[in-house]
Amino acid sequence: MKHYIGFATAGSIMTMIFLAISNYLTTPDTIWFIYPCLLLLLWPTTMYVVIRKNYKSYSVFCSLMFISLLVFENYKDSPDVPW
């Protein structure tokens, strides 16, 4: 199962890099690669949690990711008015 986690991690990292590069080459004024990168980050994390059965830390990690996405959206769309 460790090979699957390594494959998931390597595949996610390569895809995130590809998305970041293609975002900056095609539309540098619009940041859109963050949304699929969050989902790509969850894939190896979920596999790791299933093996370790550490569900509490997984829920904290996912909650922090979601909160950071909301903070990023707030800063990007309306930096003068915090939600």
C-alpha atoms as a PDB file:
ATOM      1  CA  MET A   1       0.000   0.000   0.000  1.00  0.00           C
ATOM      2  CA  LYS A   2       2.970   2.338   0.519  1.00  0.00           C
ATOM      3  CA  HIS A   3       3.662   2.200  -3.202  1.00  0.00           C
ATOM      4  CA  TYR A   4       0.165   3.526  -3.853  1.00  0.00           C
ATOM      5  CA  ILE A   5       0.748   6.449  -1.504  1.00  0.00           C
ATOM      6  CA  GLY A   6       4.041   7.251  -3.230  1.00  0.00           C
ATOM      7  CA  PHE A   7       2.371   7.052  -6.626  1.00  0.00           C
ATOM      8  CA  ALA A   8      -0.500   9.264  -5.464  1.00  0.00           C
ATOM      9  CA  THR A   9       1.903  11.803  -3.973  1.00  0.00           C
ATOM     10  CA  ALA A  10       4.165  11.931  -7.021  1.00  0.00           C
ATOM     11  CA  GLY A  11       1.220  12.129  -9.404  1.00  0.00           C
ATOM     12  CA  SER A  12      -0.424  14.872  -7.382  1.00  0.00           C
ATOM     13  CA  ILE A  13       2.745  16.946  -7.172  1.00  0.00           C
ATOM     14  CA  MET A  14       3.449  16.619 -10.895  1.00  0.00           C
ATOM     15  CA  THR A  15      -0.126  17.545 -11.761  1.00  0.00           C
ATOM     16  CA  MET A  16      -0.049  20.546  -9.399  1.00  0.00           C
ATOM     17  CA  ILE A  17       3.157  21.790 -11.006  1.00  0.00           C
ATOM     18  CA  PHE A  18       1.688  21.315 -14.475  1.00  0.00           C
ATOM     19  CA  LEU A  19      -1.481  23.195 -13.523  1.00  0.00           C
ATOM     20  CA  ALA A  20       0.491  26.055 -11.948  1.00  0.00           C
ATOM     21  CA  ILE A  21       2.707  26.417 -15.011  1.00  0.00           C
ATOM     22  CA  SER A  22      -0.202  26.263 -17.436  1.00  0.00           C
ATOM     23  CA  ASN A  23      -2.117  28.802 -15.322  1.00  0.00           C
ATOM     24  CA  TYR A  24       0.741  31.269 -15.346  1.00  0.00           C
ATOM     25  CA  LEU A  25       1.425  30.779 -19.055  1.00  0.00           C
ATOM     26  CA  THR A  26      -2.167  31.080 -20.253  1.00  0.00           C
ATOM     27  CA  THR A  27      -3.906  33.406 -17.788  1.00  0.00           C
ATOM     28  CA  PRO A  28      -1.454  34.970 -15.331  1.00  0.00           C
ATOM     29  CA  ASP A  29      -3.987  37.512 -14.084  1.00  0.00           C
ATOM     30  CA  THR A  30      -6.484  34.821 -12.996  1.00  0.00           C
ATOM     31  CA  ILE A  31      -5.464  32.271 -10.385  1.00  0.00           C
ATOM     32  CA  TRP A  32      -7.507  29.138 -11.015  1.00  0.00           C
ATOM     33  CA  PHE A  33      -5.051  26.317 -10.346  1.00  0.00           C
ATOM     34  CA  ILE A  34      -5.621  26.440  -6.574  1.00  0.00           C
ATOM     35  CA  TYR A  35      -9.032  24.764  -6.758  1.00  0.00           C
ATOM     36  CA  PRO A  36      -7.940  21.523  -8.443  1.00  0.00           C
ATOM     37  CA  CYS A  37      -4.738  21.525  -6.379  1.00  0.00           C
ATOM     38  CA  LEU A  38      -6.742  21.324  -3.170  1.00  0.00           C
ATOM     39  CA  LEU A  39      -8.491  18.215  -4.430  1.00  0.00           C
ATOM     40  CA  LEU A  40      -5.209  16.756  -5.658  1.00  0.00           C
ATOM     41  CA  LEU A  41      -3.748  17.312  -2.210  1.00  0.00           C
ATOM     42  CA  LEU A  42      -6.597  15.368  -0.636  1.00  0.00           C
ATOM     43  CA  TRP A  43      -5.945  12.217  -2.680  1.00  0.00           C
ATOM     44  CA  PRO A  44      -2.639  11.097  -1.075  1.00  0.00           C
ATOM     45  CA  THR A  45      -3.722  12.499   2.286  1.00  0.00           C
ATOM     46  CA  THR A  46      -6.843  10.361   2.255  1.00  0.00           C
ATOM     47  CA  MET A  47      -4.867   7.265   1.323  1.00  0.00           C
ATOM     48  CA  TYR A  48      -2.426   7.913   4.171  1.00  0.00           C
ATOM     49  CA  VAL A  49      -5.242   8.409   6.678  1.00  0.00           C
ATOM     50  CA  VAL A  50      -7.002   5.223   5.621  1.00  0.00           C
ATOM     51  CA  ILE A  51      -3.842   3.240   6.317  1.00  0.00           C
ATOM     52  CA  ARG A  52      -3.046   4.962   9.631  1.00  0.00           C
ATOM     53  CA  LYS A  53      -6.708   5.274  10.741  1.00  0.00           C
ATOM     54  CA  ASN A  54      -6.032   8.770  12.074  1.00  0.00           C
ATOM     55  CA  TYR A  55      -9.374  10.336  11.206  1.00  0.00           C
ATOM     56  CA  LYS A  56      -9.302  13.163  13.735  1.00  0.00           C
ATOM     57  CA  SER A  57      -6.161  14.733  12.293  1.00  0.00           C
ATOM     58  CA  TYR A  58      -7.612  14.263   8.801  1.00  0.00           C
ATOM     59  CA  SER A  59     -10.731  16.219   9.706  1.00  0.00           C
ATOM     60  CA  VAL A  60      -8.596  18.981  11.248  1.00  0.00           C
ATOM     61  CA  PHE A  61      -6.396  19.073   8.133  1.00  0.00           C
ATOM     62  CA  CYS A  62      -9.382  19.248   5.773  1.00  0.00           C
ATOM     63  CA  SER A  63     -11.007  21.944   7.894  1.00  0.00           C
ATOM     64  CA  LEU A  64      -7.822  24.028   7.850  1.00  0.00           C
ATOM     65  CA  MET A  65      -7.583  23.612   4.080  1.00  0.00           C
ATOM     66  CA  PHE A  66     -11.173  24.762   3.635  1.00  0.00           C
ATOM     67  CA  ILE A  67     -10.686  27.743   5.968  1.00  0.00           C
ATOM     68  CA  SER A  68      -7.512  28.739   4.120  1.00  0.00           C
ATOM     69  CA  LEU A  69      -9.420  28.556   0.814  1.00  0.00           C
ATOM     70  CA  LEU A  70     -12.085  30.865   2.224  1.00  0.00           C
ATOM     71  CA  VAL A  71      -9.473  33.300   3.524  1.00  0.00           C
ATOM     72  CA  PHE A  72      -7.786  33.272   0.124  1.00  0.00           C
ATOM     73  CA  GLU A  73     -11.100  33.939  -1.622  1.00  0.00           C
ATOM     74  CA  ASN A  74     -11.838  36.788   0.748  1.00  0.00           C
ATOM     75  CA  TYR A  75      -8.428  38.340   0.216  1.00  0.00           C
ATOM     76  CA  LYS A  76      -8.690  37.909  -3.549  1.00  0.00           C
ATOM     77  CA  ASP A  77     -12.248  39.195  -4.061  1.00  0.00           C
ATOM     78  CA  SER A  78     -12.764  41.779  -1.329  1.00  0.00           C
ATOM     79  CA  PRO A  79      -9.574  42.552   0.598  1.00  0.00           C
ATOM     80  CA  ASP A  80     -11.067  45.639   2.280  1.00  0.00           C
ATOM     81  CA  VAL A  81     -13.992  43.764   3.857  1.00  0.00           C
ATOM     82  CA  PRO A  82     -13.162  40.660   5.898  1.00  0.00           C
ATOM     83  CA  TRP A  83     -15.951  38.115   6.076  1.00  0.00           C
END
